[in-house]
Tab-separated table of C-alpha atoms in Angstrom:
chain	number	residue	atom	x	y	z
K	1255	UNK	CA	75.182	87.529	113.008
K	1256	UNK	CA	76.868	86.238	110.098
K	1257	UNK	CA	79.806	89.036	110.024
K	1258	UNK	CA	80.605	92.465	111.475
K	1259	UNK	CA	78.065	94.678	110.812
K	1260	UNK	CA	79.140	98.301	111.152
K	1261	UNK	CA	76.828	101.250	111.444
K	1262	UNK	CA	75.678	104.171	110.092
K	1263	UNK	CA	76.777	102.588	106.061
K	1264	UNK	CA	77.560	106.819	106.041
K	1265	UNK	CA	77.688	109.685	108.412
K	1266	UNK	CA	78.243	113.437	107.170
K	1267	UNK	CA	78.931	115.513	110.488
K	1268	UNK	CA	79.590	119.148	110.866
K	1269	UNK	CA	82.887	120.717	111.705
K	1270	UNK	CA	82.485	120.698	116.114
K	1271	UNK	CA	79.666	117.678	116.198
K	1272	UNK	CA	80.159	114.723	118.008
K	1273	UNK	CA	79.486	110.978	115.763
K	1274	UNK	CA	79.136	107.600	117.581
K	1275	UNK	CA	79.943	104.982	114.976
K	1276	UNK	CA	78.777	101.837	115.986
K	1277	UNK	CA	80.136	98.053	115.680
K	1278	UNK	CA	78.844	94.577	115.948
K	1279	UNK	CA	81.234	91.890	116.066
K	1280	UNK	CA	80.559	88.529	115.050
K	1281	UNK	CA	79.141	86.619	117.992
K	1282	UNK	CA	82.029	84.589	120.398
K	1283	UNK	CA	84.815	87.002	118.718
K	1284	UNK	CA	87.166	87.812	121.715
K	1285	UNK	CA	89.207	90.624	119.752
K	1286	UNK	CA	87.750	93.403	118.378
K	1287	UNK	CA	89.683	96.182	116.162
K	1288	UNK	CA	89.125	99.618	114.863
K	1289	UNK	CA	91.110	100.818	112.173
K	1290	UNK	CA	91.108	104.270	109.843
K	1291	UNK	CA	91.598	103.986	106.159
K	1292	UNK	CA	92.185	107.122	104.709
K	1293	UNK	CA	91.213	107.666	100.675
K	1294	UNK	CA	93.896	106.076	98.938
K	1295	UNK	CA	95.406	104.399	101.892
K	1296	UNK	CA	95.522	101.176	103.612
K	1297	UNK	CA	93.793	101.109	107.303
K	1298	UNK	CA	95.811	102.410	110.001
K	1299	UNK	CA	95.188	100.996	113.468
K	1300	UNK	CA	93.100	102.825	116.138
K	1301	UNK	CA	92.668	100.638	119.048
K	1302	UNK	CA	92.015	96.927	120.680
K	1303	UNK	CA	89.778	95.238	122.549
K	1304	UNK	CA	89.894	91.763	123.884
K	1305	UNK	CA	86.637	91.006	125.433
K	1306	UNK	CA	85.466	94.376	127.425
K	1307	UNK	CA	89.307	95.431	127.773
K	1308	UNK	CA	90.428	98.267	125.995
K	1309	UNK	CA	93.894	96.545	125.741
K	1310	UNK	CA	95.843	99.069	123.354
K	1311	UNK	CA	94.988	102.453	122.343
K	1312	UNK	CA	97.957	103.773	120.985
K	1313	UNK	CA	96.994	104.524	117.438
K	1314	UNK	CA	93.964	106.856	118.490
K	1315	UNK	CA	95.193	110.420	117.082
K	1316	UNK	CA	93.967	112.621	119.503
K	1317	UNK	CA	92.103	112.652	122.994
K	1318	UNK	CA	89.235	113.377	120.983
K	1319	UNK	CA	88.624	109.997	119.736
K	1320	UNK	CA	87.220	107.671	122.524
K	1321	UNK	CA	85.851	103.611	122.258
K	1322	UNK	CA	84.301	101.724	124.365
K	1323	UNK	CA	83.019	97.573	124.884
K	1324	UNK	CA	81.543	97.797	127.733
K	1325	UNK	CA	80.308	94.434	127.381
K	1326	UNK	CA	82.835	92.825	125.648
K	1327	UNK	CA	80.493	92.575	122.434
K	1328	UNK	CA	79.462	95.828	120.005
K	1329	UNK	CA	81.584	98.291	120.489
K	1330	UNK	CA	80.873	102.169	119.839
K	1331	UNK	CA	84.236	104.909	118.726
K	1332	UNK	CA	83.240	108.049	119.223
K	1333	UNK	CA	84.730	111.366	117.660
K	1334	UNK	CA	84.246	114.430	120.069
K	1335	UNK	CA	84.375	117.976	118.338
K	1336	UNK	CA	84.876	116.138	114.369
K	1337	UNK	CA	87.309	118.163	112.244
K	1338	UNK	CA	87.940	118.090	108.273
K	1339	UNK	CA	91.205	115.620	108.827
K	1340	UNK	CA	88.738	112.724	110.478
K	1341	UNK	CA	86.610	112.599	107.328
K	1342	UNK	CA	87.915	108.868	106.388
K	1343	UNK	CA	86.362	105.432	106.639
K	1344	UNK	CA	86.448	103.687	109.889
K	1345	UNK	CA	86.601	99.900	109.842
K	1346	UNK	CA	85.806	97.435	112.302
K	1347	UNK	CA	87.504	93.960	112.340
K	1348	UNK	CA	86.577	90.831	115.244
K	1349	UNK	CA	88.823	87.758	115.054
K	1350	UNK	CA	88.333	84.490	117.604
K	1351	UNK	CA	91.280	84.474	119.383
K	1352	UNK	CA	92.579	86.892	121.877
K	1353	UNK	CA	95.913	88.549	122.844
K	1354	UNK	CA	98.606	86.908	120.915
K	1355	UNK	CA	96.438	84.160	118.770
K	1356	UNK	CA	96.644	85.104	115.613
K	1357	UNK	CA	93.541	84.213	114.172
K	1358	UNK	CA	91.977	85.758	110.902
K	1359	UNK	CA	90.493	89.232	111.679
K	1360	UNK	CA	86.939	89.503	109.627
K	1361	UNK	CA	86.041	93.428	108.378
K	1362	UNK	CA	82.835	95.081	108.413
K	1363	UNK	CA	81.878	97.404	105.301
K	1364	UNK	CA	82.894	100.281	107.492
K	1365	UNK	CA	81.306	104.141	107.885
K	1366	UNK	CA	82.675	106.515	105.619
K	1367	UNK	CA	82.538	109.979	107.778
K	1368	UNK	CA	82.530	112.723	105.801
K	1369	UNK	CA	83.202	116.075	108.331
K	1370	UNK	CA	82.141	119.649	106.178
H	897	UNK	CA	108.546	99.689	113.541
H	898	UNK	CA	107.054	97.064	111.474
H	899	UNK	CA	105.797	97.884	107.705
H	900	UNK	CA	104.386	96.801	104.355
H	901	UNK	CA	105.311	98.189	101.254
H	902	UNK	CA	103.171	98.221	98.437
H	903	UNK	CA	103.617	98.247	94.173
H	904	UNK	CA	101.740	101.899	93.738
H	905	UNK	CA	98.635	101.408	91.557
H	906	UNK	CA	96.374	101.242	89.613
H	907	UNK	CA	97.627	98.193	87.710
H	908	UNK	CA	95.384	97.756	84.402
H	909	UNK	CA	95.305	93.990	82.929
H	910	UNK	CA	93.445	92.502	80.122
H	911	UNK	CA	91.617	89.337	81.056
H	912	UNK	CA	93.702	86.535	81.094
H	913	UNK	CA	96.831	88.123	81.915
H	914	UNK	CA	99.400	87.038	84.574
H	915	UNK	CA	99.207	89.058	87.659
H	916	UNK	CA	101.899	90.166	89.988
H	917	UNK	CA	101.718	92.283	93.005
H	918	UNK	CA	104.830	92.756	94.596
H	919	UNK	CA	104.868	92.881	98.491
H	920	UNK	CA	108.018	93.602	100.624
H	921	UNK	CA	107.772	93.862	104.640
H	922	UNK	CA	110.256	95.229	107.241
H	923	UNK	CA	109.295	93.206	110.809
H	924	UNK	CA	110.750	91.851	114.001
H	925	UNK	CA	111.009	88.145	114.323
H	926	UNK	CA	109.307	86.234	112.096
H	927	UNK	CA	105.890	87.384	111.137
H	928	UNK	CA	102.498	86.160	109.908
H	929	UNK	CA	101.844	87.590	106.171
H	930	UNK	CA	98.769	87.670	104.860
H	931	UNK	CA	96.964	89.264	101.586
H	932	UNK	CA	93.687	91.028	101.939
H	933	UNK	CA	91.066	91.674	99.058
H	934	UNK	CA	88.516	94.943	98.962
H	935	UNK	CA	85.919	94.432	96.389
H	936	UNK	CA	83.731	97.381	95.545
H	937	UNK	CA	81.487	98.551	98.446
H	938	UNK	CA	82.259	95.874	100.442
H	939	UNK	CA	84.540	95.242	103.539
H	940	UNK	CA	87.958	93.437	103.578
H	941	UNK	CA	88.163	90.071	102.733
H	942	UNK	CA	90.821	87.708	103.885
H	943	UNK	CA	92.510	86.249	100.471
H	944	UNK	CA	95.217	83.932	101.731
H	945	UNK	CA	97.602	84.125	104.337
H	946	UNK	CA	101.401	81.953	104.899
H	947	UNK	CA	103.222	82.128	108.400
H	948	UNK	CA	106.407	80.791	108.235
H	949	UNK	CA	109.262	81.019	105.727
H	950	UNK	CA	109.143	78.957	102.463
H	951	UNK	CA	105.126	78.508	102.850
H	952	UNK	CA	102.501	79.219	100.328
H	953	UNK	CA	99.207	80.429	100.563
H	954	UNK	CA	96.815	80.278	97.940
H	955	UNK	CA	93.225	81.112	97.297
H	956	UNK	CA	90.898	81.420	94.307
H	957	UNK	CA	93.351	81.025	91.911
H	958	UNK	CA	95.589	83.750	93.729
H	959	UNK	CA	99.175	82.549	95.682
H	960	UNK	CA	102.089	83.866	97.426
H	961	UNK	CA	105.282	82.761	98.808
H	962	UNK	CA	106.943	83.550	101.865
H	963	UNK	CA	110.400	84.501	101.224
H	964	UNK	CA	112.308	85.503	104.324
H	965	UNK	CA	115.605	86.238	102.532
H	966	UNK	CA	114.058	89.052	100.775
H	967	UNK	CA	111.499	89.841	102.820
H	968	UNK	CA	108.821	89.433	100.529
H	969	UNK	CA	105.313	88.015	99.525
H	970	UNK	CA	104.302	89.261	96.068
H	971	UNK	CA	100.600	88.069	95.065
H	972	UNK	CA	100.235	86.184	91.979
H	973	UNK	CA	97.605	85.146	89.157
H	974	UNK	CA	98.526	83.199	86.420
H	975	UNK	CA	95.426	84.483	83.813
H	976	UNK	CA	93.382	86.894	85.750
H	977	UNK	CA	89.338	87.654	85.501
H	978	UNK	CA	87.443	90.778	85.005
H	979	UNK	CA	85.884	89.868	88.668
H	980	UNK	CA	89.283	90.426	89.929
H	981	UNK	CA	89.035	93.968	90.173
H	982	UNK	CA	89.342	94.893	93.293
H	983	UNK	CA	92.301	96.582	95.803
H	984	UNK	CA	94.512	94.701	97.275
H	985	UNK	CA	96.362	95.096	100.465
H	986	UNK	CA	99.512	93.126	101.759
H	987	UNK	CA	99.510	93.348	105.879
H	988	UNK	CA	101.583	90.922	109.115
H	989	UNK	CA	101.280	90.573	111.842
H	990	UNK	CA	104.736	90.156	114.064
H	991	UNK	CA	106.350	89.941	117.302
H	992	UNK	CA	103.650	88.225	119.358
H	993	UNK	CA	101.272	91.482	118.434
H	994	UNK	CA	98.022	90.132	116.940
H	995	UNK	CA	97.547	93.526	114.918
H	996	UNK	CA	97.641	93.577	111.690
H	997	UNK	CA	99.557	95.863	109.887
H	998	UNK	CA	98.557	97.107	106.365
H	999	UNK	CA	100.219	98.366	103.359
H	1000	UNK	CA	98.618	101.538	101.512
H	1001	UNK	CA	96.764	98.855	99.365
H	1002	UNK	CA	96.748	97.884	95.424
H	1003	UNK	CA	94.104	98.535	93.330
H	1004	UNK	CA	93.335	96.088	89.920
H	1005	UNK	CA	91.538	96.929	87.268
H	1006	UNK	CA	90.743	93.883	84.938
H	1007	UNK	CA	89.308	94.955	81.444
H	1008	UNK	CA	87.296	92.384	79.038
């Protein structure tokens, strides 16, 4: 496609649901990012994928939070048992290169999860 | 670990004012800076980026310096446009690791 498309646009969950937030990265993108941007706040990293490899996952906040690329293209984060503190916006970013080319990361729009 | 620090906003202008957004990073090595631009409802946009000391990047009307000595890259606009408004966000990447980092963002409001 022409950029990352990120879906749902908006997701209210439940306190204790589970929410699969989808991404599609733009086609040939090796890297793939998820970030969290809370309101007011810049995005804070989540995890990494190059290709299908889930290459760092150090900034996922709990063992509830799990993401997968199974094919090295869209890539799904879920969010097992949601609380109030994971109501943010989750952004998805794809750049060319992989591992240690720095090439320009492109965003999607993002889901804005809302947890009541 | 490696950081941006942002002005706090919002930062109100009338149209055709200068712009300044200062920018200050704390990194290992020498990183990759780079200014990002949020318009309403839509995703981050890549403004204009500079990776080594002493260069300039510049976009739309927008620039910043690198300055290594005081770790720096403030984000300038010499008469700014009511299409401007948007938040702004300073981020590097450093040390061979190709994520970016992000400062809590700026956010501009341009008035007629």
């Amino acid at each position: 496609g022409a950029g990352v498309s990120q879906s749902p646009r908006y997701k209210v969950a439940k306190r204790g649901q589970d929410v699969a937030l989808r991404c599609d990265p733009i086609s040939g993108h090796v890297s793939l990012f998820w970030y969290q941007q809370a309101l007011g706040q810049g995005p804070e990293f989540l995890t990494y994928f190059q290709n299908e490899a889930q290459l760092d996952k150090s900034g996922l906040p709990s063992d509830r939070f799990f993401a997968e690329r199974p094919e090295g293209s869209v890539s799904t984060l879920k969010i097992q048992r949601t609380q109030q503190e994971d109501s943010a916006v989750y952004l998805c970013a794809s750049s060319l290169g992989g591992r240690g080319v720095n090439t320009e990361a492109f965003f999607g729009q993002g889901t804005r999860l809302t947890v009541v | 670990g490696d950081s941006v620090t942002q002005m706090e906003g919002p930062v109100t202008l009338s149209e055709e004012a200068f712009l300044t957004i200062n920018c200050t990073y704390t990194a290992t090595g020498y990183p990759s800076l780079f200014w990002y631009v949020q318009y309403p409802g839509e995703g981050l946009q890549l403004l204009l980026k500079a990776t080594k000391a002493d260069d300039k990047g510049s976009n739309k009307g927008f620039e910043a310096t690198y300055r290594k000595e005081t770790t720096s890259f403030h984000l300038e606009k010499g008469s700014v446009q009511v299409s401007d408004s948007a938040v702004y966000f300073c981020a590097l990447t450093a040390g061979g690791s190709y994520i970016p980092t992000f400062g809590r963002g700026t956010s501009l409001i341009v008035h007629p």
